[in-house]
Amino acid sequence: MSYKSKSSILRRLVVAATLGLAVTSAGCQVQPLYSQQGKVPAELASVGISPAGDRVGLEVRNRLIFLMSGGAGEPANPAYELKLLVNTKSQGVLIDSSSDTANAGRVIVTGDYTLTRLSDGEVLRAASRKATALVDYSSQEFAKIRAGRDAENRAAKELAEMIRADLLVTLSQQPM
């Protein structure tokens, strides 16, 4: 086989492979998860969130409202309802045996939630997410209380961001 015939066959294979890739990837619709265009941000802004039961639940709820609406607040006529139940647990990790007090710990905030489409009552997503924040305790009482509250706030913020990402994925998979 001559050099020209090998070159011609190789060129045809490259063209065929390029056309095959072009045809295969023509059906792909890749878009950024955090895009501000399209139907998903509008649908995310139309999610109403149930009232909170405690301070940490209110932190999660307020952060979710801000993240989902872009700072515009709650929707007047929600298309979806998010039932959210938040639980908080504090654990001492490093215990000083002489004084029986914790020097460091962790705050675990758990959010159980259900996303329901209000038009037909269909449950689109029911899940649970957990966020953990570490805390160092001081010997001063006010500093100890404040450190615990700051850890709760950090965990609540992280939990809200995880729930928002989960809702983005769920709503992006819904038919138009």
Short mmCIF file of N, CA and C in Angstrom, two decimals:
data_model
loop_
_atom_site.label_atom_id
_atom_site.label_comp_id
_atom_site.label_asym_id
_atom_site.label_seq_id
_atom_site.Cartn_x
_atom_site.Cartn_y
_atom_site.Cartn_z
N MET A 1 0.85 -1.16 0.00
CA MET A 1 0.00 0.00 0.00
C MET A 1 0.90 1.23 0.00
N SER A 2 0.58 2.16 -0.83
CA SER A 2 1.43 3.35 -0.97
C SER A 2 1.13 4.36 0.13
N TYR A 3 2.03 5.33 0.23
CA TYR A 3 1.91 6.38 1.24
C TYR A 3 0.66 7.21 1.02
N LYS A 4 0.33 7.51 -0.26
CA LYS A 4 -0.84 8.34 -0.56
C LYS A 4 -2.15 7.63 -0.18
N SER A 5 -2.22 6.34 -0.41
CA SER A 5 -3.45 5.62 -0.07
C SER A 5 -3.62 5.51 1.45
N LYS A 6 -2.51 5.32 2.19
CA LYS A 6 -2.59 5.30 3.66
C LYS A 6 -3.01 6.66 4.18
N SER A 7 -2.46 7.72 3.61
CA SER A 7 -2.80 9.09 4.03
C SER A 7 -4.26 9.38 3.75
N SER A 8 -4.76 8.92 2.60
CA SER A 8 -6.15 9.15 2.24
C SER A 8 -7.09 8.42 3.20
N ILE A 9 -6.76 7.19 3.55
CA ILE A 9 -7.59 6.41 4.48
C ILE A 9 -7.57 7.05 5.87
N LEU A 10 -6.39 7.48 6.31
CA LEU A 10 -6.28 8.13 7.62
C LEU A 10 -7.09 9.41 7.68
N ARG A 11 -7.04 10.19 6.60
CA ARG A 11 -7.79 11.44 6.54
C ARG A 11 -9.29 11.15 6.61
N ARG A 12 -9.74 10.13 5.89
CA ARG A 12 -11.16 9.77 5.89
C ARG A 12 -11.60 9.30 7.29
N LEU A 13 -10.74 8.57 7.97
CA LEU A 13 -11.06 8.13 9.33
C LEU A 13 -11.18 9.31 10.29
N VAL A 14 -10.28 10.27 10.16
CA VAL A 14 -10.33 11.46 11.02
C VAL A 14 -11.60 12.25 10.75
N VAL A 15 -11.96 12.41 9.49
CA VAL A 15 -13.20 13.14 9.14
C VAL A 15 -14.41 12.39 9.67
N ALA A 16 -14.42 11.08 9.53
CA ALA A 16 -15.56 10.28 10.01
C ALA A 16 -15.67 10.35 11.53
N ALA A 17 -14.54 10.28 12.22
CA ALA A 17 -14.56 10.38 13.69
C ALA A 17 -15.04 11.75 14.13
N THR A 18 -14.60 12.80 13.47
CA THR A 18 -15.03 14.16 13.80
C THR A 18 -16.53 14.31 13.59
N LEU A 19 -17.03 13.82 12.46
CA LEU A 19 -18.47 13.89 12.20
C LEU A 19 -19.25 13.07 13.22
N GLY A 20 -18.73 11.90 13.58
CA GLY A 20 -19.39 11.07 14.59
C GLY A 20 -19.47 11.76 15.93
N LEU A 21 -18.40 12.42 16.36
CA LEU A 21 -18.42 13.17 17.62
C LEU A 21 -19.39 14.34 17.55
N ALA A 22 -19.43 15.01 16.41
CA ALA A 22 -20.33 16.16 16.26
C ALA A 22 -21.79 15.71 16.35
N VAL A 23 -22.11 14.60 15.69
CA VAL A 23 -23.48 14.10 15.73
C VAL A 23 -23.84 13.61 17.13
N THR A 24 -22.92 12.93 17.79
CA THR A 24 -23.16 12.41 19.14
C THR A 24 -23.37 13.53 20.14
N SER A 25 -22.56 14.56 20.07
CA SER A 25 -22.66 15.64 21.06
C SER A 25 -23.70 16.68 20.72
N ALA A 26 -24.35 16.59 19.56
CA ALA A 26 -25.37 17.57 19.18
C ALA A 26 -26.57 17.52 20.11
N GLY A 27 -26.86 16.37 20.69
CA GLY A 27 -28.01 16.24 21.58
C GLY A 27 -27.74 16.65 23.01
N CYS A 28 -26.50 16.93 23.35
CA CYS A 28 -26.16 17.30 24.73
C CYS A 28 -26.64 18.71 25.03
N GLN A 29 -27.19 18.87 26.20
CA GLN A 29 -27.61 20.19 26.66
C GLN A 29 -26.98 20.43 28.01
N VAL A 30 -25.75 20.82 27.98
CA VAL A 30 -25.03 21.08 29.21
C VAL A 30 -25.20 22.55 29.57
N GLN A 31 -25.58 22.80 30.81
CA GLN A 31 -25.68 24.18 31.28
C GLN A 31 -25.22 24.22 32.72
N PRO A 32 -24.70 25.36 33.16
CA PRO A 32 -24.21 25.45 34.53
C PRO A 32 -25.34 25.29 35.53
N LEU A 33 -25.04 24.64 36.65
CA LEU A 33 -26.04 24.43 37.69
C LEU A 33 -26.50 25.75 38.29
N TYR A 34 -25.59 26.70 38.45
CA TYR A 34 -25.91 27.97 39.09
C TYR A 34 -26.22 29.08 38.09
N SER A 35 -26.65 28.71 36.89
CA SER A 35 -26.96 29.69 35.85
C SER A 35 -28.14 30.56 36.28
N GLN A 36 -28.11 31.81 35.92
CA GLN A 36 -29.21 32.72 36.24
C GLN A 36 -30.20 32.82 35.08
N GLN A 37 -30.04 32.00 34.06
CA GLN A 37 -30.93 32.00 32.92
C GLN A 37 -31.69 30.69 32.89
N GLY A 38 -32.82 30.70 32.21
CA GLY A 38 -33.58 29.48 32.04
C GLY A 38 -34.71 29.35 33.05
N LYS A 39 -35.33 28.18 33.04
CA LYS A 39 -36.52 27.96 33.86
C LYS A 39 -36.21 27.64 35.32
N VAL A 40 -35.06 27.05 35.59
CA VAL A 40 -34.77 26.56 36.94
C VAL A 40 -34.70 27.70 37.97
N PRO A 41 -33.97 28.80 37.73
CA PRO A 41 -33.98 29.88 38.74
C PRO A 41 -35.36 30.46 38.99
N ALA A 42 -36.18 30.56 37.93
CA ALA A 42 -37.54 31.07 38.11
C ALA A 42 -38.37 30.11 38.94
N GLU A 43 -38.23 28.82 38.69
CA GLU A 43 -38.97 27.84 39.48
C GLU A 43 -38.45 27.79 40.91
N LEU A 44 -37.15 27.94 41.08
CA LEU A 44 -36.57 27.94 42.42
C LEU A 44 -37.08 29.13 43.23
N ALA A 45 -37.28 30.26 42.56
CA ALA A 45 -37.80 31.45 43.24
C ALA A 45 -39.28 31.32 43.57
N SER A 46 -39.95 30.29 43.02
CA SER A 46 -41.37 30.11 43.29
C SER A 46 -41.62 29.00 44.32
N VAL A 47 -40.64 28.75 45.17
CA VAL A 47 -40.79 27.74 46.22
C VAL A 47 -41.11 28.44 47.54
N GLY A 48 -42.23 28.08 48.12
CA GLY A 48 -42.60 28.58 49.44
C GLY A 48 -42.07 27.64 50.51
N ILE A 49 -41.57 28.19 51.60
CA ILE A 49 -40.95 27.38 52.65
C ILE A 49 -41.80 27.45 53.92
N SER A 50 -41.99 26.30 54.56
CA SER A 50 -42.80 26.24 55.78
C SER A 50 -42.15 27.05 56.90
N PRO A 51 -42.95 27.51 57.88
CA PRO A 51 -42.39 28.28 59.00
C PRO A 51 -41.40 27.45 59.82
N ALA A 52 -40.48 28.14 60.46
CA ALA A 52 -39.45 27.47 61.26
C ALA A 52 -39.94 27.24 62.68
N GLY A 53 -39.34 26.24 63.32
CA GLY A 53 -39.73 25.91 64.68
C GLY A 53 -38.83 26.49 65.75
N ASP A 54 -37.59 26.82 65.41
CA ASP A 54 -36.66 27.36 66.41
C ASP A 54 -35.68 28.32 65.72
N ARG A 55 -34.71 28.84 66.49
CA ARG A 55 -33.79 29.83 65.97
C ARG A 55 -32.93 29.29 64.83
N VAL A 56 -32.41 28.07 64.98
CA VAL A 56 -31.56 27.49 63.94
C VAL A 56 -32.40 27.19 62.70
N GLY A 57 -33.61 26.71 62.88
CA GLY A 57 -34.51 26.49 61.75
C GLY A 57 -34.79 27.77 61.00
N LEU A 58 -34.94 28.87 61.75
CA LEU A 58 -35.16 30.17 61.13
C LEU A 58 -33.93 30.62 60.35
N GLU A 59 -32.74 30.33 60.86
CA GLU A 59 -31.50 30.66 60.13
C GLU A 59 -31.46 29.92 58.80
N VAL A 60 -31.78 28.63 58.82
CA VAL A 60 -31.79 27.83 57.59
C VAL A 60 -32.85 28.37 56.63
N ARG A 61 -34.04 28.62 57.14
CA ARG A 61 -35.14 29.11 56.31
C ARG A 61 -34.81 30.45 55.67
N ASN A 62 -34.31 31.38 56.46
CA ASN A 62 -33.99 32.71 55.92
C ASN A 62 -32.89 32.63 54.87
N ARG A 63 -31.88 31.81 55.10
CA ARG A 63 -30.80 31.67 54.12
C ARG A 63 -31.32 31.03 52.84
N LEU A 64 -32.21 30.04 52.96
CA LEU A 64 -32.81 29.42 51.77
C LEU A 64 -33.62 30.42 50.97
N ILE A 65 -34.42 31.23 51.66
CA ILE A 65 -35.22 32.24 50.96
C ILE A 65 -34.31 33.19 50.19
N PHE A 66 -33.24 33.62 50.83
CA PHE A 66 -32.31 34.54 50.18
C PHE A 66 -31.63 33.87 48.98
N LEU A 67 -31.16 32.64 49.14
CA LEU A 67 -30.46 31.95 48.06
C LEU A 67 -31.38 31.63 46.88
N MET A 68 -32.61 31.25 47.16
CA MET A 68 -33.51 30.82 46.10
C MET A 68 -34.14 31.98 45.35
N SER A 69 -34.32 33.11 46.01
CA SER A 69 -34.98 34.23 45.34
C SER A 69 -34.01 35.31 44.90
N GLY A 70 -32.74 35.15 45.23
CA GLY A 70 -31.77 36.19 44.87
C GLY A 70 -31.95 37.44 45.69
N GLY A 71 -32.53 37.33 46.86
CA GLY A 71 -32.73 38.48 47.74
C GLY A 71 -34.08 39.14 47.59
N ALA A 72 -34.96 38.59 46.74
CA ALA A 72 -36.27 39.20 46.49
C ALA A 72 -37.32 38.80 47.52
N GLY A 73 -37.06 37.87 48.39
CA GLY A 73 -38.02 37.46 49.41
C GLY A 73 -38.85 36.28 48.95
N GLU A 74 -39.86 35.97 49.75
CA GLU A 74 -40.73 34.83 49.47
C GLU A 74 -41.67 35.13 48.31
N PRO A 75 -42.06 34.09 47.55
CA PRO A 75 -43.00 34.31 46.45
C PRO A 75 -44.42 34.56 46.98
N ALA A 76 -45.16 35.42 46.27
CA ALA A 76 -46.55 35.71 46.66
C ALA A 76 -47.45 34.50 46.38
N ASN A 77 -47.25 33.86 45.23
CA ASN A 77 -48.03 32.68 44.83
C ASN A 77 -47.07 31.55 44.50
N PRO A 78 -46.66 30.78 45.51
CA PRO A 78 -45.68 29.72 45.24
C PRO A 78 -46.26 28.59 44.39
N ALA A 79 -45.40 28.03 43.54
CA ALA A 79 -45.78 26.88 42.73
C ALA A 79 -45.38 25.58 43.43
N TYR A 80 -44.44 25.68 44.35
CA TYR A 80 -43.94 24.53 45.09
C TYR A 80 -43.94 24.86 46.58
N GLU A 81 -44.01 23.81 47.40
CA GLU A 81 -43.91 23.99 48.84
C GLU A 81 -42.78 23.12 49.38
N LEU A 82 -41.95 23.72 50.21
CA LEU A 82 -40.86 22.99 50.85
C LEU A 82 -41.18 22.91 52.34
N LYS A 83 -41.47 21.69 52.79
CA LYS A 83 -41.68 21.47 54.23
C LYS A 83 -40.33 21.13 54.81
N LEU A 84 -39.91 21.92 55.78
CA LEU A 84 -38.56 21.82 56.33
C LEU A 84 -38.63 21.63 57.83
N LEU A 85 -37.93 20.62 58.32
CA LEU A 85 -37.83 20.35 59.74
C LEU A 85 -36.34 20.30 60.09
N VAL A 86 -35.91 21.19 60.99
CA VAL A 86 -34.49 21.31 61.33
C VAL A 86 -34.28 20.88 62.78
N ASN A 87 -33.27 20.04 63.00
CA ASN A 87 -32.88 19.60 64.34
C ASN A 87 -31.42 19.93 64.57
N THR A 88 -31.09 20.29 65.81
CA THR A 88 -29.73 20.64 66.16
C THR A 88 -29.26 19.76 67.32
N LYS A 89 -27.99 19.34 67.23
CA LYS A 89 -27.41 18.53 68.29
C LYS A 89 -25.98 19.01 68.52
N SER A 90 -25.62 19.20 69.77
CA SER A 90 -24.26 19.58 70.13
C SER A 90 -23.58 18.42 70.83
N GLN A 91 -22.31 18.20 70.48
CA GLN A 91 -21.55 17.12 71.10
C GLN A 91 -20.21 17.65 71.57
N GLY A 92 -19.81 17.26 72.76
CA GLY A 92 -18.47 17.57 73.23
C GLY A 92 -17.51 16.53 72.70
N VAL A 93 -16.40 16.98 72.14
CA VAL A 93 -15.44 16.05 71.55
C VAL A 93 -14.25 15.85 72.48
N LEU A 94 -13.67 16.95 72.92
CA LEU A 94 -12.53 16.87 73.83
C LEU A 94 -13.00 17.26 75.23
N ILE A 95 -13.06 16.30 76.13
CA ILE A 95 -13.54 16.52 77.49
C ILE A 95 -12.34 16.60 78.43
N ASP A 96 -12.29 17.67 79.21
CA ASP A 96 -11.26 17.81 80.25
C ASP A 96 -11.72 17.00 81.45
N SER A 97 -11.01 15.93 81.76
CA SER A 97 -11.46 15.02 82.82
C SER A 97 -11.38 15.64 84.22
N SER A 98 -10.49 16.60 84.43
CA SER A 98 -10.38 17.21 85.75
C SER A 98 -11.57 18.10 86.07
N SER A 99 -12.07 18.83 85.08
CA SER A 99 -13.22 19.71 85.34
C SER A 99 -14.51 19.19 84.72
N ASP A 100 -14.44 18.10 83.97
CA ASP A 100 -15.59 17.49 83.31
C ASP A 100 -16.31 18.49 82.40
N THR A 101 -15.54 19.29 81.67
CA THR A 101 -16.11 20.25 80.71
C THR A 101 -15.50 20.00 79.34
N ALA A 102 -16.24 20.40 78.33
CA ALA A 102 -15.77 20.22 76.96
C ALA A 102 -14.89 21.38 76.55
N ASN A 103 -13.75 21.09 75.90
CA ASN A 103 -12.88 22.13 75.35
C ASN A 103 -13.17 22.36 73.88
N ALA A 104 -13.66 21.36 73.21
CA ALA A 104 -14.02 21.46 71.80
C ALA A 104 -15.22 20.56 71.55
N GLY A 105 -15.93 20.88 70.51
CA GLY A 105 -17.11 20.08 70.20
C GLY A 105 -17.53 20.27 68.77
N ARG A 106 -18.70 19.74 68.49
CA ARG A 106 -19.26 19.91 67.15
C ARG A 106 -20.75 20.14 67.28
N VAL A 107 -21.26 20.90 66.36
CA VAL A 107 -22.69 21.16 66.27
C VAL A 107 -23.17 20.53 64.97
N ILE A 108 -24.17 19.68 65.08
CA ILE A 108 -24.71 18.98 63.92
C ILE A 108 -26.13 19.49 63.69
N VAL A 109 -26.37 20.04 62.50
CA VAL A 109 -27.69 20.54 62.12
C VAL A 109 -28.21 19.64 61.01
N THR A 110 -29.38 19.04 61.25
CA THR A 110 -29.98 18.12 60.30
C THR A 110 -31.27 18.74 59.76
N GLY A 111 -31.44 18.69 58.47
CA GLY A 111 -32.65 19.21 57.83
C GLY A 111 -33.36 18.10 57.06
N ASP A 112 -34.58 17.79 57.46
CA ASP A 112 -35.43 16.85 56.72
C ASP A 112 -36.41 17.70 55.93
N TYR A 113 -36.52 17.43 54.63
CA TYR A 113 -37.38 18.30 53.83
C TYR A 113 -38.11 17.51 52.75
N THR A 114 -39.24 18.08 52.32
CA THR A 114 -40.06 17.50 51.28
C THR A 114 -40.48 18.62 50.34
N LEU A 115 -40.20 18.44 49.05
CA LEU A 115 -40.60 19.40 48.02
C LEU A 115 -41.82 18.86 47.31
N THR A 116 -42.91 19.65 47.33
CA THR A 116 -44.18 19.23 46.75
C THR A 116 -44.62 20.24 45.71
N ARG A 117 -45.07 19.76 44.55
CA ARG A 117 -45.66 20.64 43.54
C ARG A 117 -47.10 20.89 43.95
N LEU A 118 -47.47 22.15 44.10
CA LEU A 118 -48.80 22.49 44.61
C LEU A 118 -49.91 22.25 43.60
N SER A 119 -49.62 22.29 42.30
CA SER A 119 -50.67 22.13 41.29
C SER A 119 -51.31 20.74 41.33
N ASP A 120 -50.52 19.71 41.60
CA ASP A 120 -51.08 18.36 41.63
C ASP A 120 -50.76 17.60 42.92
N GLY A 121 -50.02 18.22 43.84
CA GLY A 121 -49.70 17.58 45.11
C GLY A 121 -48.63 16.50 45.03
N GLU A 122 -47.94 16.43 43.90
CA GLU A 122 -46.90 15.40 43.73
C GLU A 122 -45.65 15.76 44.53
N VAL A 123 -45.15 14.80 45.29
CA VAL A 123 -43.91 14.98 46.03
C VAL A 123 -42.76 14.75 45.05
N LEU A 124 -41.96 15.79 44.82
CA LEU A 124 -40.85 15.71 43.88
C LEU A 124 -39.57 15.20 44.54
N ARG A 125 -39.41 15.52 45.81
CA ARG A 125 -38.17 15.13 46.50
C ARG A 125 -38.42 15.12 48.00
N ALA A 126 -38.00 14.07 48.65
CA ALA A 126 -38.00 13.99 50.10
C ALA A 126 -36.62 13.49 50.50
N ALA A 127 -35.92 14.26 51.31
CA ALA A 127 -34.55 13.90 51.65
C ALA A 127 -34.17 14.48 53.00
N SER A 128 -32.97 14.14 53.41
CA SER A 128 -32.40 14.65 54.65
C SER A 128 -30.95 15.01 54.38
N ARG A 129 -30.53 16.15 54.88
CA ARG A 129 -29.15 16.61 54.75
C ARG A 129 -28.63 16.98 56.12
N LYS A 130 -27.32 16.89 56.28
CA LYS A 130 -26.70 17.14 57.57
C LYS A 130 -25.46 18.00 57.37
N ALA A 131 -25.30 19.01 58.23
CA ALA A 131 -24.12 19.87 58.20
C ALA A 131 -23.51 19.90 59.60
N THR A 132 -22.18 19.89 59.65
CA THR A 132 -21.46 19.88 60.91
C THR A 132 -20.52 21.07 60.98
N ALA A 133 -20.49 21.72 62.14
CA ALA A 133 -19.55 22.82 62.38
C ALA A 133 -18.79 22.52 63.67
N LEU A 134 -17.51 22.73 63.63
CA LEU A 134 -16.68 22.50 64.81
C LEU A 134 -16.61 23.77 65.65
N VAL A 135 -16.43 23.59 66.97
CA VAL A 135 -16.43 24.73 67.88
C VAL A 135 -15.39 24.51 68.98
N ASP A 136 -14.69 25.55 69.34
CA ASP A 136 -13.77 25.54 70.48
C ASP A 136 -14.43 26.32 71.61
N TYR A 137 -14.50 25.71 72.79
CA TYR A 137 -15.15 26.35 73.92
C TYR A 137 -14.12 27.06 74.80
N SER A 138 -14.49 28.23 75.23
CA SER A 138 -13.65 29.01 76.13
C SER A 138 -14.05 28.70 77.57
N SER A 139 -13.22 29.16 78.50
CA SER A 139 -13.58 29.00 79.91
C SER A 139 -14.57 30.08 80.36
N GLN A 140 -14.68 31.14 79.56
CA GLN A 140 -15.63 32.22 79.87
C GLN A 140 -17.02 31.83 79.38
N GLU A 141 -18.00 32.02 80.22
CA GLU A 141 -19.35 31.53 79.93
C GLU A 141 -19.97 32.20 78.70
N PHE A 142 -19.87 33.54 78.60
CA PHE A 142 -20.46 34.22 77.45
C PHE A 142 -19.77 33.80 76.15
N ALA A 143 -18.45 33.68 76.18
CA ALA A 143 -17.71 33.25 74.99
C ALA A 143 -18.10 31.83 74.58
N LYS A 144 -18.37 30.99 75.56
CA LYS A 144 -18.79 29.62 75.27
C LYS A 144 -20.15 29.61 74.58
N ILE A 145 -21.08 30.42 75.08
CA ILE A 145 -22.42 30.49 74.48
C ILE A 145 -22.34 31.05 73.06
N ARG A 146 -21.54 32.10 72.91
CA ARG A 146 -21.40 32.74 71.60
C ARG A 146 -20.74 31.81 70.59
N ALA A 147 -19.76 31.04 71.02
CA ALA A 147 -19.09 30.09 70.13
C ALA A 147 -20.06 29.02 69.65
N GLY A 148 -20.92 28.55 70.56
CA GLY A 148 -21.93 27.57 70.17
C GLY A 148 -22.92 28.13 69.18
N ARG A 149 -23.34 29.38 69.40
CA ARG A 149 -24.29 30.02 68.48
C ARG A 149 -23.65 30.25 67.11
N ASP A 150 -22.40 30.67 67.09
CA ASP A 150 -21.71 30.87 65.82
C ASP A 150 -21.59 29.56 65.05
N ALA A 151 -21.31 28.47 65.76
CA ALA A 151 -21.23 27.17 65.10
C ALA A 151 -22.59 26.76 64.54
N GLU A 152 -23.66 27.03 65.27
CA GLU A 152 -25.00 26.73 64.76
C GLU A 152 -25.28 27.54 63.50
N ASN A 153 -24.90 28.82 63.50
CA ASN A 153 -25.12 29.67 62.32
C ASN A 153 -24.33 29.17 61.11
N ARG A 154 -23.08 28.77 61.34
CA ARG A 154 -22.26 28.26 60.22
C ARG A 154 -22.86 26.99 59.65
N ALA A 155 -23.28 26.09 60.53
CA ALA A 155 -23.88 24.83 60.07
C ALA A 155 -25.21 25.08 59.37
N ALA A 156 -26.00 26.03 59.86
CA ALA A 156 -27.28 26.36 59.23
C ALA A 156 -27.07 26.92 57.82
N LYS A 157 -26.06 27.76 57.67
CA LYS A 157 -25.76 28.34 56.35
C LYS A 157 -25.32 27.23 55.38
N GLU A 158 -24.48 26.34 55.84
CA GLU A 158 -24.01 25.24 55.00
C GLU A 158 -25.16 24.32 54.62
N LEU A 159 -26.04 24.03 55.57
CA LEU A 159 -27.19 23.18 55.30
C LEU A 159 -28.11 23.81 54.25
N ALA A 160 -28.35 25.11 54.36
CA ALA A 160 -29.19 25.80 53.39
C ALA A 160 -28.59 25.71 51.99
N GLU A 161 -27.29 25.84 51.88
CA GLU A 161 -26.65 25.77 50.57
C GLU A 161 -26.73 24.36 49.99
N MET A 162 -26.63 23.33 50.83
CA MET A 162 -26.78 21.96 50.35
C MET A 162 -28.21 21.69 49.88
N ILE A 163 -29.19 22.17 50.64
CA ILE A 163 -30.59 21.96 50.27
C ILE A 163 -30.89 22.69 48.96
N ARG A 164 -30.39 23.91 48.81
CA ARG A 164 -30.60 24.66 47.57
C ARG A 164 -30.02 23.91 46.38
N ALA A 165 -28.82 23.39 46.50
CA ALA A 165 -28.21 22.64 45.41
C ALA A 165 -29.04 21.41 45.06
N ASP A 166 -29.56 20.74 46.08
CA ASP A 166 -30.40 19.57 45.85
C ASP A 166 -31.70 19.96 45.13
N LEU A 167 -32.29 21.09 45.54
CA LEU A 167 -33.52 21.56 44.89
C LEU A 167 -33.25 21.97 43.45
N LEU A 168 -32.10 22.58 43.19
CA LEU A 168 -31.74 22.95 41.81
C LEU A 168 -31.71 21.71 40.92
N VAL A 169 -31.08 20.67 41.40
CA VAL A 169 -31.00 19.42 40.62
C VAL A 169 -32.39 18.84 40.42
N THR A 170 -33.19 18.81 41.46
CA THR A 170 -34.54 18.24 41.37
C THR A 170 -35.39 19.01 40.38
N LEU A 171 -35.38 20.34 40.46
CA LEU A 171 -36.20 21.15 39.55
C LEU A 171 -35.68 21.13 38.13
N SER A 172 -34.39 20.96 37.94
CA SER A 172 -33.85 20.91 36.57
C SER A 172 -34.23 19.61 35.88
N GLN A 173 -34.58 18.59 36.61
CA GLN A 173 -34.97 17.30 36.02
C GLN A 173 -36.46 17.23 35.72
N GLN A 174 -37.21 18.26 36.09
CA GLN A 174 -38.65 18.27 35.83
C GLN A 174 -38.91 18.66 34.38
N PRO A 175 -39.92 18.03 33.73
CA PRO A 175 -40.24 18.41 32.35
C PRO A 175 -40.79 19.83 32.29
N MET A 176 -40.56 20.47 31.16
CA MET A 176 -41.01 21.86 31.00
C MET A 176 -42.49 21.97 30.89
#
